[in-house]
Every structure is written in C-alpha cells, then in structure tokens.
Tab-separated table of C-alpha atoms in Angstrom:
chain	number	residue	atom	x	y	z
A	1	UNK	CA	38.471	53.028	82.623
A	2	UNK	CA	34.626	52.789	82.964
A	3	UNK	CA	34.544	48.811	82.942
A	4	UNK	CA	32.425	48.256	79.955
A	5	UNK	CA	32.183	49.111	76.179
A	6	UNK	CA	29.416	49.157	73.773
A	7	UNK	CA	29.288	46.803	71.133
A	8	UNK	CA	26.161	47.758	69.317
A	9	UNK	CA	23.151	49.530	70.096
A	10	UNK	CA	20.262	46.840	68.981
A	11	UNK	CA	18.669	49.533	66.953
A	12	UNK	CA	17.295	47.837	63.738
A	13	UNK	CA	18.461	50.856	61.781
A	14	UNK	CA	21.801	49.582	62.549
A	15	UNK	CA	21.633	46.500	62.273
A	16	UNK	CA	23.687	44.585	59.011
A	17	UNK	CA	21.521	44.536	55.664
A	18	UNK	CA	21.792	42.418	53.014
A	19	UNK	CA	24.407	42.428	50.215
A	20	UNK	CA	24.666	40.524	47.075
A	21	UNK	CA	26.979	39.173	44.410
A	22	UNK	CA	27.450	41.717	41.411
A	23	UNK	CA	29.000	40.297	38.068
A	24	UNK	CA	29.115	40.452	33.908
A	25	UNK	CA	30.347	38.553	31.582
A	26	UNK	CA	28.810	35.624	29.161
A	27	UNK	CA	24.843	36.706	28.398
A	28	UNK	CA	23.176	37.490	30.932
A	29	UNK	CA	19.690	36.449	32.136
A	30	UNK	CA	16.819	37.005	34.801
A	31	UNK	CA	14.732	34.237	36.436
A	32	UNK	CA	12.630	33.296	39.090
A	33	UNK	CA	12.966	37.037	40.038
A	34	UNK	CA	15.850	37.217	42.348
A	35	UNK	CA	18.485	35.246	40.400
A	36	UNK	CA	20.734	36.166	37.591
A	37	UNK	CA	22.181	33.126	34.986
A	38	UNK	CA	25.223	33.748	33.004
A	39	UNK	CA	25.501	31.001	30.305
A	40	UNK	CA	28.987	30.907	28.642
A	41	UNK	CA	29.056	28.801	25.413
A	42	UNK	CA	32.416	29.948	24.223
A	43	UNK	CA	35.550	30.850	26.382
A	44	UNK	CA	35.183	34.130	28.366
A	45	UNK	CA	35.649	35.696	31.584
A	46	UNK	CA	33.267	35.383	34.500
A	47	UNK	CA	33.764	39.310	36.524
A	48	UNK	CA	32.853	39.514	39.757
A	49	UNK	CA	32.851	42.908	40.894
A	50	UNK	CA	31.029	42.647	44.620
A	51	UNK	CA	30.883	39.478	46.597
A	52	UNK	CA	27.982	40.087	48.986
A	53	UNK	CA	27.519	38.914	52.277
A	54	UNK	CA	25.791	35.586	53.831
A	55	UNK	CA	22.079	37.252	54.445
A	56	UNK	CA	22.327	38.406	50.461
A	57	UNK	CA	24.517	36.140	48.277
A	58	UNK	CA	27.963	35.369	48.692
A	59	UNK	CA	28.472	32.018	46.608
A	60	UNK	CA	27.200	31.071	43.193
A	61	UNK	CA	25.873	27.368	41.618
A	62	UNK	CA	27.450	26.204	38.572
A	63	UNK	CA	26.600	23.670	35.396
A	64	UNK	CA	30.089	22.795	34.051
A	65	UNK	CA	29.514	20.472	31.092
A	66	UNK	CA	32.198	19.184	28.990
A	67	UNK	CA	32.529	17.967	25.186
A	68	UNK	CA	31.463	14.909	24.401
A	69	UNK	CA	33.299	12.682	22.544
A	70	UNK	CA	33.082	11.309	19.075
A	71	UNK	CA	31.398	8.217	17.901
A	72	UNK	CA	33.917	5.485	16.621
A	73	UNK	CA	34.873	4.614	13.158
A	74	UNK	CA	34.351	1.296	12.447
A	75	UNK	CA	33.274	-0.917	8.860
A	76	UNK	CA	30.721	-2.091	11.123
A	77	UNK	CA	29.688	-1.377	14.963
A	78	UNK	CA	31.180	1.693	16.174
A	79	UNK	CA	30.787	2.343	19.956
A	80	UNK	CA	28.965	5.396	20.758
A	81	UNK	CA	30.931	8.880	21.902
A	82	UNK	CA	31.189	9.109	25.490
A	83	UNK	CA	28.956	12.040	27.007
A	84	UNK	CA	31.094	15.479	28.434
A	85	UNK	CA	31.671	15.272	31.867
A	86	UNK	CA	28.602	16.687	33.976
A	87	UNK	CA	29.449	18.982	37.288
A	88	UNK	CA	26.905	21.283	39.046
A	89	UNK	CA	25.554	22.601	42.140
A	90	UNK	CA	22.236	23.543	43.037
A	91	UNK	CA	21.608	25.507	46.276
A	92	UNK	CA	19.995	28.579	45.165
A	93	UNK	CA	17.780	26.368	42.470
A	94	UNK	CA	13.556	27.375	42.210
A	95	UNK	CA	13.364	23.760	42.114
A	96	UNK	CA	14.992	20.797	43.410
A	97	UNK	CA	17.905	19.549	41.715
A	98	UNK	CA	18.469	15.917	39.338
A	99	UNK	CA	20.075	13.142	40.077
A	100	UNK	CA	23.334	12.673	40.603
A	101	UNK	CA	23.509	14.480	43.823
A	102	UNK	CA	24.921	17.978	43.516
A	103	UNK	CA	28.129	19.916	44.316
A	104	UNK	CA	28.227	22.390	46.676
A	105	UNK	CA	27.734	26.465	45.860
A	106	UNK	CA	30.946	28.254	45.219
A	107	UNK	CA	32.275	31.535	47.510
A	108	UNK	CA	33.244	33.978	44.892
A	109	UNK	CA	35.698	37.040	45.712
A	110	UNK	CA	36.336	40.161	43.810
A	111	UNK	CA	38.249	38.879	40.240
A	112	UNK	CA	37.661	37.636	37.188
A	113	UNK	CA	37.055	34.009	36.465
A	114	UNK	CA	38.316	32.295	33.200
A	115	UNK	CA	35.536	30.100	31.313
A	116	UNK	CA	36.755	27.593	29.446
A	117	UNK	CA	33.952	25.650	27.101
A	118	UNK	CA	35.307	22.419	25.438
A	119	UNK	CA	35.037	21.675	22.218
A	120	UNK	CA	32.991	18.610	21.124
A	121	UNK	CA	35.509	15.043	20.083
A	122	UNK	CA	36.034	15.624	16.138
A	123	UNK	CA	35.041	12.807	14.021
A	124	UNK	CA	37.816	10.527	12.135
A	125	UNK	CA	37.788	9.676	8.569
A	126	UNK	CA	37.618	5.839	7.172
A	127	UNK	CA	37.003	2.502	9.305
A	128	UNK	CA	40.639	2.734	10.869
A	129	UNK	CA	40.662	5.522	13.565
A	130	UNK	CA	38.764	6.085	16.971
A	131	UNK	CA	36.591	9.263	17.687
A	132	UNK	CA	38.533	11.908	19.575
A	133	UNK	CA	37.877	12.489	23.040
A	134	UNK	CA	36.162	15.850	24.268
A	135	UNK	CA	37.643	18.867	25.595
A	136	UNK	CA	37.245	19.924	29.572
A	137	UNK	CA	35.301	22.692	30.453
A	138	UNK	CA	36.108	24.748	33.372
A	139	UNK	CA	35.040	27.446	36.137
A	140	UNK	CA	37.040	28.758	39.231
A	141	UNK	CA	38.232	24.897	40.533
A	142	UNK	CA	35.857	22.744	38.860
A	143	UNK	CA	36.791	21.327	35.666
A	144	UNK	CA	34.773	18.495	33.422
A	145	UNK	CA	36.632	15.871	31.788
A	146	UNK	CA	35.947	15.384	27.881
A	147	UNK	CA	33.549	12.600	27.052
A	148	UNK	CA	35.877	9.300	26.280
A	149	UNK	CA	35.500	8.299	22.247
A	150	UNK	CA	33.727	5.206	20.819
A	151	UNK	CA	36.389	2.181	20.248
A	152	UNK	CA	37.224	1.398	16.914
A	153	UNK	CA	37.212	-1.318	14.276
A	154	UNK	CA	39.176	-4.530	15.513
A	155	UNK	CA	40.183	-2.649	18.324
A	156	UNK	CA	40.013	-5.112	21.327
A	157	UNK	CA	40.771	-2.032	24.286
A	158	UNK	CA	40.586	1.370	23.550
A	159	UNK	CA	42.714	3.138	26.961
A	160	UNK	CA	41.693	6.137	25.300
A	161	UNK	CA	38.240	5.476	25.521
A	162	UNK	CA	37.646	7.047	29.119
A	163	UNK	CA	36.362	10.365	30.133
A	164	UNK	CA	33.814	11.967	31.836
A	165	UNK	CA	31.420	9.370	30.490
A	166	UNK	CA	33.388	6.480	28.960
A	167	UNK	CA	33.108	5.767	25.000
A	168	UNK	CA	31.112	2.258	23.899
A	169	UNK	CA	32.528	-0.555	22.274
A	170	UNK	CA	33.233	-1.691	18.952
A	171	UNK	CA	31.512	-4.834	17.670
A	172	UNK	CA	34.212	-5.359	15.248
A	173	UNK	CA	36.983	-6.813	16.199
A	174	UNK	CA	39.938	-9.054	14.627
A	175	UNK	CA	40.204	-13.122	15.064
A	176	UNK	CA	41.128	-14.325	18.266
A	177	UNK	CA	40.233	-10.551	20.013
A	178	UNK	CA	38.376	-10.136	23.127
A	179	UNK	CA	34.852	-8.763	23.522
A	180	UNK	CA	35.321	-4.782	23.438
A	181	UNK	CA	34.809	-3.185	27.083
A	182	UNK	CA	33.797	0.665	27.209
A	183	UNK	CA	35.847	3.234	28.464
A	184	UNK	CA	35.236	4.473	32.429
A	185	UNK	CA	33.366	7.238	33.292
A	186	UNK	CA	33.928	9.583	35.939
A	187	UNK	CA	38.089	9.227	35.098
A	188	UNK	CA	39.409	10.922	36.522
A	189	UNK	CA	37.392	10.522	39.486
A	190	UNK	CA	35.692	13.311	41.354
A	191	UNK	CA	32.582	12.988	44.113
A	192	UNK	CA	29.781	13.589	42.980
A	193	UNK	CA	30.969	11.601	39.829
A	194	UNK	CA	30.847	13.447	36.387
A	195	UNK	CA	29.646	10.295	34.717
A	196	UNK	CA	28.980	6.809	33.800
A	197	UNK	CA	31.222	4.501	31.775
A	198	UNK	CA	30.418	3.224	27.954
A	199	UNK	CA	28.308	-0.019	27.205
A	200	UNK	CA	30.520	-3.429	26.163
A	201	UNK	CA	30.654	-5.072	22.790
A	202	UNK	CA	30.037	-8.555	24.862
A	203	UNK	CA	29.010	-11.130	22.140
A	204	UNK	CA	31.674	-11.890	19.593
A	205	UNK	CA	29.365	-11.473	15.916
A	206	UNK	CA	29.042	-14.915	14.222
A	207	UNK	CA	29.192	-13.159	10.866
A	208	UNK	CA	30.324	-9.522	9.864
A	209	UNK	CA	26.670	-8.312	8.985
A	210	UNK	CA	25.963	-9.038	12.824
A	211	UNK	CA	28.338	-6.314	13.972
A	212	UNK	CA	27.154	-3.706	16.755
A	213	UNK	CA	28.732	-1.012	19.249
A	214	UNK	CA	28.052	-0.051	23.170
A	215	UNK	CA	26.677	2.806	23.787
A	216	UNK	CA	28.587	6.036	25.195
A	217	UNK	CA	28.098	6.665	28.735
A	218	UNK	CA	26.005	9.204	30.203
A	219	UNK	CA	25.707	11.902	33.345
A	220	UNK	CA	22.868	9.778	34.869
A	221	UNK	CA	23.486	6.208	33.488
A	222	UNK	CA	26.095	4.156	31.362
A	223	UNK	CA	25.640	2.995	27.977
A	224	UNK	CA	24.129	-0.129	27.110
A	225	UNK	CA	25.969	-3.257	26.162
A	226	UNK	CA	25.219	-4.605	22.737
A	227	UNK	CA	25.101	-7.933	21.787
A	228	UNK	CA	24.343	-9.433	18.057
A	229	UNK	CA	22.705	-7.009	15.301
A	230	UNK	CA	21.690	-3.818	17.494
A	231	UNK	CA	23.435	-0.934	18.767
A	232	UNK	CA	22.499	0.200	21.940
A	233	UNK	CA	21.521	3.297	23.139
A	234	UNK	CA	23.882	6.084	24.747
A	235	UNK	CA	23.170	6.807	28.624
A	236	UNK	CA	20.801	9.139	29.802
A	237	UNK	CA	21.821	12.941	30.912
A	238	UNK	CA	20.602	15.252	33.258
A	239	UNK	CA	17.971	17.567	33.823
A	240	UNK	CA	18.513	20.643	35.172
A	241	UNK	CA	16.924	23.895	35.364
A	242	UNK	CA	20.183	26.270	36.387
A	243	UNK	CA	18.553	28.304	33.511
A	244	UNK	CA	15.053	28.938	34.475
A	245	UNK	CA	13.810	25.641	32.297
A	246	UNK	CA	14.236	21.981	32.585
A	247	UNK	CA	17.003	21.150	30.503
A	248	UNK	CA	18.760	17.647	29.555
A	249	UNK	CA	22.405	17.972	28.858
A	250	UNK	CA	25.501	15.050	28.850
A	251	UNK	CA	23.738	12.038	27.199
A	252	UNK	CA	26.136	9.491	25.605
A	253	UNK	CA	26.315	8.346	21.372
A	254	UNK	CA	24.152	5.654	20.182
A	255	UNK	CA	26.556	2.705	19.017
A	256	UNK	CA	26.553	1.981	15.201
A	257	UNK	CA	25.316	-1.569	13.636
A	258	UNK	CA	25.715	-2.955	10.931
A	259	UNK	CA	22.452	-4.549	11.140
A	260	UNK	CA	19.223	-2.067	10.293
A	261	UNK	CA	19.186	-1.334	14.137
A	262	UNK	CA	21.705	1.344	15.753
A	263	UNK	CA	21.341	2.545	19.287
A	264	UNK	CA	19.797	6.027	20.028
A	265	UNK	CA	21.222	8.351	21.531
A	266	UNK	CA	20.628	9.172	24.982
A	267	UNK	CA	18.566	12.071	26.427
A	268	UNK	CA	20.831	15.459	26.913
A	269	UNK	CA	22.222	15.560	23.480
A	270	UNK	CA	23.341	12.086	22.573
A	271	UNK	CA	23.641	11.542	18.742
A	272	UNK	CA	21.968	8.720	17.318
A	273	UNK	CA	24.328	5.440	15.557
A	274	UNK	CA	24.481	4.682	12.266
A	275	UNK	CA	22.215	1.925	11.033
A	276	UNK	CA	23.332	-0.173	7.832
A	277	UNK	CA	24.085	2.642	5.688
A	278	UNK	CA	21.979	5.186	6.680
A	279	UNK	CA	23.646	8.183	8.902
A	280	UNK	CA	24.190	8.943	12.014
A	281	UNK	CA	23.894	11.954	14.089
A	282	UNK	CA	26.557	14.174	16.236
A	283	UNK	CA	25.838	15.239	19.632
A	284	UNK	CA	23.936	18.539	20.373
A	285	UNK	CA	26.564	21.735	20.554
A	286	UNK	CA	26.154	23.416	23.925
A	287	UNK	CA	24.882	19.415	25.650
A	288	UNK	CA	28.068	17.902	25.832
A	289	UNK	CA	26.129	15.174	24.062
A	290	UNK	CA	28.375	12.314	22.913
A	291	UNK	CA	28.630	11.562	18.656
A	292	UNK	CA	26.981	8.585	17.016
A	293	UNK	CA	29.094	5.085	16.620
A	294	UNK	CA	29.507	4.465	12.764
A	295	UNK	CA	27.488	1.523	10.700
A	296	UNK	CA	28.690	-0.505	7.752
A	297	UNK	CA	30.821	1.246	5.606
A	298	UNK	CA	33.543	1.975	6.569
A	299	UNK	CA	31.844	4.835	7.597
A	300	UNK	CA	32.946	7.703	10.081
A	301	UNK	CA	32.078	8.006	13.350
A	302	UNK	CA	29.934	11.577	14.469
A	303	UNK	CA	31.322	14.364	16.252
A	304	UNK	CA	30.318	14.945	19.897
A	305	UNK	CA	28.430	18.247	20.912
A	306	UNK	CA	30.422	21.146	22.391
A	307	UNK	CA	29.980	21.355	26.210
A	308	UNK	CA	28.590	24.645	28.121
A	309	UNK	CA	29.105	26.699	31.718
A	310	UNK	CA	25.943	28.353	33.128
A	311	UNK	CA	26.587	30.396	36.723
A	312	UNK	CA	23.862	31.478	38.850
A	313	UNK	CA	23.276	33.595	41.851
A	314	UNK	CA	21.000	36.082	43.894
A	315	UNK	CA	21.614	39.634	42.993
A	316	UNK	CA	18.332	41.060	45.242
C-alpha cells in the first residue's frame, strides 16, 4: 500500500558474517592457521555437522589415494605393481598445488561421509601367479581405482594389469609370445586422470639370465620400459602438501631382473624390484605406492602400500 519495501538497511552490523564448515572424524589436525586436515588411513566416517557459507567455507579439498598394486611373480622379470589411483583438489592449499592439474573443491552438506581406504595388492606365492590389484579408496563421489598388478611369468597380456596406474611387464615370457605391454592407467578413466600406465617388457631376452620387468605406473608419469638385463624404475608420484608438508604419494613398483639390476621404485612410495636374488621391497602403507616386480627365483612379487584420504577445509 505504500509503494515500496525495505530490503535491508546497509548497516554493517547487519550485514551477513562469515560461517564455516564444522566436522570430526579421522585425526584431526591444524595448519597454516585457518585450516583443519582430517587424514583417514583406515575406513571411517567423515561428520559434517555445519556447512558454512561462501564468505567462510562451504566446500572442502580432498587427497583420495588408492592401493597400489602388487609386484608380479615371475622366475625372472616381474613387472612392477601399478601405483593407487591419485585424486585431489587443491583450492584452499598454502601453496600451489602438483602436477597433474587438480579437481575441483567439494560442497559438503550436513551428514556423514563414508571413508573407504584400500588395501594395498597382496603378494602371490611361487613364479606362477600375478600380483593382485589394489583396492579403491573413496570420499563423497570420488573414488580411486586400485593400482593394476605387475604381469607375470610367460604371461604375454595381463587384462588384469590396469588400474589407477597400470602394472609393468614381465620379461619372461614363453616361446613364440609377444613382448609384454603394461597395464593402462587412469582405467577407468576420469579427468584429471588418476594415473599413468605400466612400462613394456619390449625386447624379447636372448637367454633366461637376461630377463627384466616394466615398471608400475605412477600419479605423475608411467613406468619405464625395460629392455635386456635391467628393470626399470616405477613412475614418479605426487607431491602434495594437503597436510601442512610436502608429501610424495602414488609412485609405481620397480620391475624385477634377473640380472644384478632391478628398477627402483618411484618417488611416493614405490617399492624397489628384486635384483638376482636379493629382495625386493613393498610399497609404503598410507602412499598407495605400488610393490616390487620379483627377480630370479621363482621368487614372489611385493605387496603394494595401502592407499590414504586426507580432507581439508577453513574452520575460521
């Protein structure tokens, strides 16, 4: 009846303040003052109890990383373990975030959020059997794929051998086989990409003491492709600092030789391959590192390293 209304007064004390995200669950840090981490590396429950607004905090970054996968068994050349699959985001970071590019933050609303943390690829016993694959890890829609196994002995394609980072191949393989290609990575596929695929067994060994295995892919590269006597190294991870401190996680398994040369494994948790009969390594628990290819033997390829979720966000 008067022709107008009023909206708001313009008073400051009026005006909307901020709000922020409040949550429990995994253990709980502090850094860089304003920002709470929870790391989860077991399953749990993220609880979000207040979402916040847009001036405070109304989304949180993420590091999902899966389990790598194992290293292959082989009696000579296992490929390397395939690293976990690598996912994260990286807007509220105190410093810029790695290579590959990152995710974007997550909205949160008022619930609780299942973790699941996989479980690192399990090693198999004798020359005979691949590594098993990784478990996914997961938080509120993004899930990481397992790391893809190394190929086994006389195993000429592994289809098992994808993942989130694709297992190396086998430099041991029957008469008449083809050279041994590593797994994909990033399978199945999701933008930004989760990984890199395994290194290829590309040189057929002129005698069996020659025998060596590709290395496991990585989050940040694949895994190199061996040729006669050396395995090659597992792919590099990533660097992150989610957590307050630069930390590598998802590097892919060293492939085995039976040579005295095995690949190492790369940065973020990547076991090391056997070399003639000395051992291996498995991938870091809590990296999503992938498991060292196996040597002469037959030996056993190494387990991969257990994955981890880490969720961050302004709480003042």
């Amino acid at each position: 009846t008067k022709g107008w209304i009023v909206t708001e007064s313009g008073l400051q004390s009026e005006a909307p303040g901020p709000e922020y995200i409040a949550a429990t669950g995994g253990t709980v840090t502090t850094v860089c003052t304003n920002f709470k981490v929870h790391t989860f590396t077991g399953p749990g429950t993220f609880c979000v109890s207040a979402v916040g607004n847009a001036i405070g905090s109304n989304t949180v970054d993420y590091l999902v990383v899966a389990g790598g996968g194992a290293g292959g068994s082989a009696n000579g050349g296992g490929g390397g373990g395939g690293a976990g699959g690598l996912r994260y985001s990286a807007s509220t970071y105190c410093s810029p975030a790695p290579a590959p590019s990152a995710g974007t933050a997550l909205p949160v609303s008022v619930q609780g959020y299942p973790i699941a943390v996989g479980a690192g690829g399990a090693t198999n016993a004798g020359s005979g059997p691949a590594g098993n694959p990784g478990n996914p890890s997961t938080f509120s829609t993004i899930t990481s794929t397992g790391g893809g196994p190394g190929a086994r002995f006389r195993e000429a394609s592994d289809p098992q051998a994808a993942g989130g980072s694709g297992g190396g191949g086998t430099g041991r393989r029957g008469p008449g086989c083809s050279p041994n290609p590593g797994g994909d990575g990033n399978s199945p596929p999701v933008s930004p990409p989760q990984g890199n695929p395994g290194g290829a067994a590309n040189t057929p060994a002129p005698t069996s003491s020659n025998d060596a295995g590709g290395g496991g892919g990585g989050a940040t590269a694949a895994g190199g492709d061996s040729g006669y006597n050396t395995g090659q190294p597992g792919g590099a991870g990533a660097t992150t600092s989610i957590n307050g401190t630069p930390t590598a996680y998802a590097g892919g398994g060293g492939g085995g030789s039976q040579a005295s040369t095995a690949g190492c494994g790369g940065a973020g948790g990547g076991g090391n391959g056997y070399a003639g009969c000395s051992g291996g390594a498995a991938g870091t628990d809590n990296t999503g590192g992938g498991g060292g290819g196996a040597g002469t033997g037959p030996t056993s390829g190494q387990a991969g390293g257990s994955g981890i979720v880490i969720i961050r966000y302004k709480y003042q």
